[in-house]
Coordinates of C-alpha atoms in Angstrom, one line a residue:
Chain D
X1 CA 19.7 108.4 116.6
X2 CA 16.8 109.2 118.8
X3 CA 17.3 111.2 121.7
X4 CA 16.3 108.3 124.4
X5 CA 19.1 106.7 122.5
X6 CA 21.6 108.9 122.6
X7 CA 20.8 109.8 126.3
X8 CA 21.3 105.8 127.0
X9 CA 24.3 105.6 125.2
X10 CA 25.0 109.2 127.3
X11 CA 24.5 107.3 130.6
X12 CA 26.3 103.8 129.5
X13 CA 29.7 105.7 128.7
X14 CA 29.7 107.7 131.7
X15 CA 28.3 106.2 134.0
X16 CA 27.2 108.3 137.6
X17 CA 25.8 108.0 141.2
X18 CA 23.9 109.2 144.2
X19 CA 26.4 107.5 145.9
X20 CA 28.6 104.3 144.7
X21 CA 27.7 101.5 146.7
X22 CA 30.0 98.4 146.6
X23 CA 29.0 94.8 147.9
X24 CA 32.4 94.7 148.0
X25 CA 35.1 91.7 149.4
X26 CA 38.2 92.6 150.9
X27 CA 40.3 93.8 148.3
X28 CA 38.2 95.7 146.0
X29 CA 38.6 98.6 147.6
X30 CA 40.3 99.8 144.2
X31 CA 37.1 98.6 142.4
X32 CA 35.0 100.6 145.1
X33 CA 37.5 104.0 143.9
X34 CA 37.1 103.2 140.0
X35 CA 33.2 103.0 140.9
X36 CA 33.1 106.6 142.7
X37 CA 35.4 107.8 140.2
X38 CA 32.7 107.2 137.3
X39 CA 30.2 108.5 139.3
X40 CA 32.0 111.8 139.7
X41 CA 33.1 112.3 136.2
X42 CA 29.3 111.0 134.7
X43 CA 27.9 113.3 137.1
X44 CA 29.7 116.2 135.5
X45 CA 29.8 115.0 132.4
X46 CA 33.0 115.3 131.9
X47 CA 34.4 113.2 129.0
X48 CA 38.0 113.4 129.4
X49 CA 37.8 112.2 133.3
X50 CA 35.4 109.3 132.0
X51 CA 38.2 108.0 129.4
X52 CA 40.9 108.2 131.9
X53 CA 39.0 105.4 133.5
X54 CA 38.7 102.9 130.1
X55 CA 42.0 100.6 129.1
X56 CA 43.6 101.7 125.6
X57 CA 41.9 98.4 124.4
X58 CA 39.0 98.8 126.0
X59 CA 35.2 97.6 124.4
X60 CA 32.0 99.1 124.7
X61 CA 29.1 97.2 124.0
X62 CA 25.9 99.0 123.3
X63 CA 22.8 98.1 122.1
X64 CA 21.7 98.2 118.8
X65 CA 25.7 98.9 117.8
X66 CA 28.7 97.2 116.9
X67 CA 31.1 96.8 119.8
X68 CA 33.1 100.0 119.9
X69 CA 36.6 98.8 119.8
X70 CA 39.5 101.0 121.9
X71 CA 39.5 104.3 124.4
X72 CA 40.0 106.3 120.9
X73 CA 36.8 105.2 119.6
X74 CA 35.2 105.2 122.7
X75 CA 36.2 108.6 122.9
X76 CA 34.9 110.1 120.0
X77 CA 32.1 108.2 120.4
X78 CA 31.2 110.1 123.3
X79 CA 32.2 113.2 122.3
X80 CA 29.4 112.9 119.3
X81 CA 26.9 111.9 121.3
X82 CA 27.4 115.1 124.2
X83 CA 27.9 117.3 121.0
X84 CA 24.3 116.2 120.5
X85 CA 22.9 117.7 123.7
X86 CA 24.4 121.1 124.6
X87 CA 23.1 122.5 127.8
X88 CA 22.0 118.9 129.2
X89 CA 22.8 118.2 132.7
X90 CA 22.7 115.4 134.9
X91 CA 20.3 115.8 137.7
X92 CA 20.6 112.3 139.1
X93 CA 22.2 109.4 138.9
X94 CA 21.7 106.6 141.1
X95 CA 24.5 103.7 140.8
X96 CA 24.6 100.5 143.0
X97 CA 27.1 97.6 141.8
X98 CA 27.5 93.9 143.1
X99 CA 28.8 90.4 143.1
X100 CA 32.4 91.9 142.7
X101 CA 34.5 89.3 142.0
X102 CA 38.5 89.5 141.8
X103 CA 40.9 87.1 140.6
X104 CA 44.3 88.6 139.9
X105 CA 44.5 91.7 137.7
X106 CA 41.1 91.1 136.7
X107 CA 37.8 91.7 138.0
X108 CA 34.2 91.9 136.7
X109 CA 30.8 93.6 139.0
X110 CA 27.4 94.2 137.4
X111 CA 25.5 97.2 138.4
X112 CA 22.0 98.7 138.7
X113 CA 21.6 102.8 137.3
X114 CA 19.1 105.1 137.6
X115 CA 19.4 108.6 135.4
X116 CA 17.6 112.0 135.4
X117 CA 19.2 114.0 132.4
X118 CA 17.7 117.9 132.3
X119 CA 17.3 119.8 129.1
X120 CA 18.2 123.2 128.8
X121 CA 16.1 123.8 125.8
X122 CA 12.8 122.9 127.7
X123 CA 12.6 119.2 126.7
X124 CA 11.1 117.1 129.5
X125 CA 14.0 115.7 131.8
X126 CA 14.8 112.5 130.9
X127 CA 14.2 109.7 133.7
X128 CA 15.9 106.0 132.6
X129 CA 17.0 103.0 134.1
X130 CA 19.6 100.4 133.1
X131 CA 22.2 97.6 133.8
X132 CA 25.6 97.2 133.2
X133 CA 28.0 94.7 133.4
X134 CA 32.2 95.4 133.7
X135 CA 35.1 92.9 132.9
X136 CA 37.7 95.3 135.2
X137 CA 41.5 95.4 134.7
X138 CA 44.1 96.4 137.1
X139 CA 47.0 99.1 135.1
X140 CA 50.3 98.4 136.1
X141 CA 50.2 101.4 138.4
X142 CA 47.3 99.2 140.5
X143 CA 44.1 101.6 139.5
X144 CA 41.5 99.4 137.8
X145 CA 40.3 100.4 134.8
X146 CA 37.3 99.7 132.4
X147 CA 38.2 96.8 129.9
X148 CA 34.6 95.9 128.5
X149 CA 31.3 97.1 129.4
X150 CA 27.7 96.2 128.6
X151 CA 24.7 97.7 129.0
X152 CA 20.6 97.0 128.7
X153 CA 17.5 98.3 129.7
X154 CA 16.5 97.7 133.5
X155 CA 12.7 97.6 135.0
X156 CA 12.6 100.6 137.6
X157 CA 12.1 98.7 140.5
X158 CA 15.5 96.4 139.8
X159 CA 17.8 99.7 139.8
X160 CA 19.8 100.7 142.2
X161 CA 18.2 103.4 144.7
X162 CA 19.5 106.4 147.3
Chain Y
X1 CA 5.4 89.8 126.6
X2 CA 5.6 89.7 122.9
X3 CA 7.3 87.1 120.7
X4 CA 10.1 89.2 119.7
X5 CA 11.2 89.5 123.3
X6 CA 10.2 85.7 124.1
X7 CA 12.6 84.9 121.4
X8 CA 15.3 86.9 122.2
X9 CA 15.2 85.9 125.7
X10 CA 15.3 82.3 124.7
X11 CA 18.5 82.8 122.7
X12 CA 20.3 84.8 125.6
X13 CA 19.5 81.9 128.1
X14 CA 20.4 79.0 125.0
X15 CA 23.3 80.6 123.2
X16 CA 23.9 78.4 120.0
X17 CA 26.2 78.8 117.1
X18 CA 26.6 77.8 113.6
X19 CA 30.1 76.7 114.4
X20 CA 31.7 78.0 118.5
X21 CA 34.9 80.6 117.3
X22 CA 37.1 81.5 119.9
X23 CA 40.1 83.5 120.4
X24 CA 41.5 81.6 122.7
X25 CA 44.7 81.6 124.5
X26 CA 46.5 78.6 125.5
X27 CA 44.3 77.7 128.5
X28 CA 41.1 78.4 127.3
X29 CA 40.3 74.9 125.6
X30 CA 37.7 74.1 128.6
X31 CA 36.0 77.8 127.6
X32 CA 35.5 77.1 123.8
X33 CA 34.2 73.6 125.1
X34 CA 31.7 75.4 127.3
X35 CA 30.9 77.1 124.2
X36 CA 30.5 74.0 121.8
X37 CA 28.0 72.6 124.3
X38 CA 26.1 76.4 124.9
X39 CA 26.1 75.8 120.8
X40 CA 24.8 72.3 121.1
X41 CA 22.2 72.5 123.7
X42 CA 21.1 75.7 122.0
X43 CA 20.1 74.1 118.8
X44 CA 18.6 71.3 120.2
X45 CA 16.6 73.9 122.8
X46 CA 17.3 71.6 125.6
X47 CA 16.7 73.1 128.5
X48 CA 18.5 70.6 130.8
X49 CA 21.4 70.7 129.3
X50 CA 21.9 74.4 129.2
X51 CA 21.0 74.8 132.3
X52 CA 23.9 72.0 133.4
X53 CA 26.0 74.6 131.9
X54 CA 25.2 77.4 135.1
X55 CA 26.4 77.8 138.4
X56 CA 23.8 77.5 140.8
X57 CA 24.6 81.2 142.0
X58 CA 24.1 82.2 137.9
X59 CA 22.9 85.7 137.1
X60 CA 21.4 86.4 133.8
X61 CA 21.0 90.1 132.9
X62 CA 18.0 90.5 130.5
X63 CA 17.2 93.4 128.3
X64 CA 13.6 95.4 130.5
X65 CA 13.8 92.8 133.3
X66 CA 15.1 92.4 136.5
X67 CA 18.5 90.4 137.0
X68 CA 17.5 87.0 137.1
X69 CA 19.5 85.3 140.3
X70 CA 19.8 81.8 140.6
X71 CA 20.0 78.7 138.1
X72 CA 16.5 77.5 139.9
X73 CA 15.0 80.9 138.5
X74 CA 16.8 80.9 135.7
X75 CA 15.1 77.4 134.6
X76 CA 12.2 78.5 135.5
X77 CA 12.3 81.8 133.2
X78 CA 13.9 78.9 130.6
X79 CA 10.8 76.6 130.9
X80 CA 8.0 79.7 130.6
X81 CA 9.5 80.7 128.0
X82 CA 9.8 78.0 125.7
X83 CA 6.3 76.5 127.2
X84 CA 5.0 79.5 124.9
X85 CA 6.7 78.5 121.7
X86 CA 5.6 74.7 121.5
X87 CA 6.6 73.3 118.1
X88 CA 9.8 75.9 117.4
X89 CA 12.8 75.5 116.9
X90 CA 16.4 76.8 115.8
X91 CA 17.1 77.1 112.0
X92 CA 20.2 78.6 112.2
X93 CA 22.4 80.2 115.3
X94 CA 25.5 81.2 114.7
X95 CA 27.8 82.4 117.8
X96 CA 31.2 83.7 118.0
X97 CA 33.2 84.5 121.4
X98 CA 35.6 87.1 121.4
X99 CA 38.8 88.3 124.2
X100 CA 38.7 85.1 126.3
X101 CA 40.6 86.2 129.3
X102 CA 41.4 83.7 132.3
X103 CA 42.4 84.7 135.5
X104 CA 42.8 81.7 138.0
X105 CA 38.9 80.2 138.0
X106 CA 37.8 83.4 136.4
X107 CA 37.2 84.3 132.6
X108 CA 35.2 86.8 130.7
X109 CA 33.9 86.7 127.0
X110 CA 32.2 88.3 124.8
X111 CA 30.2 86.8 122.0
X112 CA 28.2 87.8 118.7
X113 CA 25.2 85.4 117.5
X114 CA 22.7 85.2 115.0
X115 CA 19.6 83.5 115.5
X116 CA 16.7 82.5 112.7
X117 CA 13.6 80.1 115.1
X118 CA 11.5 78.3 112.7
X119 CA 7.8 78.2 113.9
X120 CA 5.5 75.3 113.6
X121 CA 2.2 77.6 113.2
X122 CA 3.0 79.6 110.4
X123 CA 4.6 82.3 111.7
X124 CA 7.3 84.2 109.7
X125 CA 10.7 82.7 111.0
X126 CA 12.6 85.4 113.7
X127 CA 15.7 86.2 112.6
X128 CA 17.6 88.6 115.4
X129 CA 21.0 89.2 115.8
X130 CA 22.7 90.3 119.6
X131 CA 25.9 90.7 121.7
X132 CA 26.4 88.6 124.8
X133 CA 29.1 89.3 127.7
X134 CA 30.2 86.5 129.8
X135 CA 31.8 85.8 133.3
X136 CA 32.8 82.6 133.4
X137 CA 33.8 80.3 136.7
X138 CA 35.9 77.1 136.7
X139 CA 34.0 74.5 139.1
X140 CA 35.9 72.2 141.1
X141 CA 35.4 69.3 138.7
X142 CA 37.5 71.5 136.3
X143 CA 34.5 72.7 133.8
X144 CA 33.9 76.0 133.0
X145 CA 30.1 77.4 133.7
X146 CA 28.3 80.5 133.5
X147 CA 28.4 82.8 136.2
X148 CA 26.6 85.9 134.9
X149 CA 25.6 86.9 131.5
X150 CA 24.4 89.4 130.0
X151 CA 22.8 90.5 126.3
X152 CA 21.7 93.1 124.3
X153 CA 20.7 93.6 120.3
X154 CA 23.5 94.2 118.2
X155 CA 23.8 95.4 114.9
X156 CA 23.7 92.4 111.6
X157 CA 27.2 93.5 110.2
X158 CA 28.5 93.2 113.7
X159 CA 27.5 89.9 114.3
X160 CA 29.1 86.8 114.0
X161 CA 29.1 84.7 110.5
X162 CA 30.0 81.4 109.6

């Protein structure tokens, strides 16, 4: 894969923030903790923190792929892709989410990212902007958790900003 | 924009199918209908009646484009769109929905579909393949529409066949 690729499917399996911001009704306050969470753990890229947030069955769908079925998959998916890009950092990422909707144990919000991913190696930084959409599950332990996600490419000025 | 992305745009706003296939769960009967008529309406690239398939408050996420809020806009987008492709139409669109969850008035879905769009002029037929993810909102009447939706291109093998 191409590195733009790989930096997109980077951003879409862990995804970041300036800061979360949640349009959020009155009891999605757990949505709104999910949302900082994979901010935090994006913004480190740290793997292990981003697939405590996915459902065993979870589905990732990403573009140009076949759906990647379940956390283990997802997992090792990720893993090749930040094997790919040793000394890469993230030195933004803007992530704005809205029309969170809540019906039960289940939820869905679609979101707005903006990414600045720095090279080590002196690449030029890579600057990207997308959208997702997230079908959200509650655990049995009441933390939401990722159960499918989607992503495509987003026009600058329709991304999320600081 | 080109004619790759005009097509693929009109098959994320008209999803059609070759034949609906759902996974459905007991009380999911009114989503594979909403699917058989996405199918129908698809094929026959009748705007109306995909649009009667929205909720006014519809949000379609588009690959390089803003979201798209509102089933007004989303006609509009519909009607440019097709305007630029007089004498096409559908050869073959095969669509298969996947994890039907309901929740009260709330489902999601995801769906694979193959598209070939026969040109009048000439042209060499399209023949694309994408994912779609769905949140779906029971109306008052009882039907199931389209809340937001989003696409992106998906592999051939990953795709749904007949």
């Amino acid at each position: 894969m191409s590195r733009p690729v790989l930096l997109i499917l980077l951003l879409v399996l862990s995804p970041v923030a300036g800061r979360a911001q949640t349009n959020a009704p009155s009891d999605s306050s757990g949505i709104a903790r999910l949302n900082d969470s994979l901010v935090a753990a994006t913004r480190a890229m740290d793997n292990e923190a981003t697939l405590r947030l996915w459902e065993d069955d979870g589905i990732s769908l990403l573009p140009g792929m076949a759906p990647i079925m379940g956390r283990k998959s997802i997992g090792a998916f990720m893993y090749r892709v930040t094997g790919t890009l040793p000394g890469a950092h993230v030195e933004r990422f803007d992530f704005a989410c809205h029309n969170i909707t809540v019906s039960g144990d289940w939820a869905s919000e679609w979101c707005t990212e903006h990414q600045i991913i720095h090279f080590a190696n002196g690449t030029p930084s890579f600057d990207g902007w997308g959208k997702l959409l997230f079908i959200l599950h509650r655990s049995a332990g009441g933390s939401w958790r990722i159960r499918t996600e989607m992503w495509n490419q987003a026009m600058p000025e329709s991304a999320g900003r600081e």
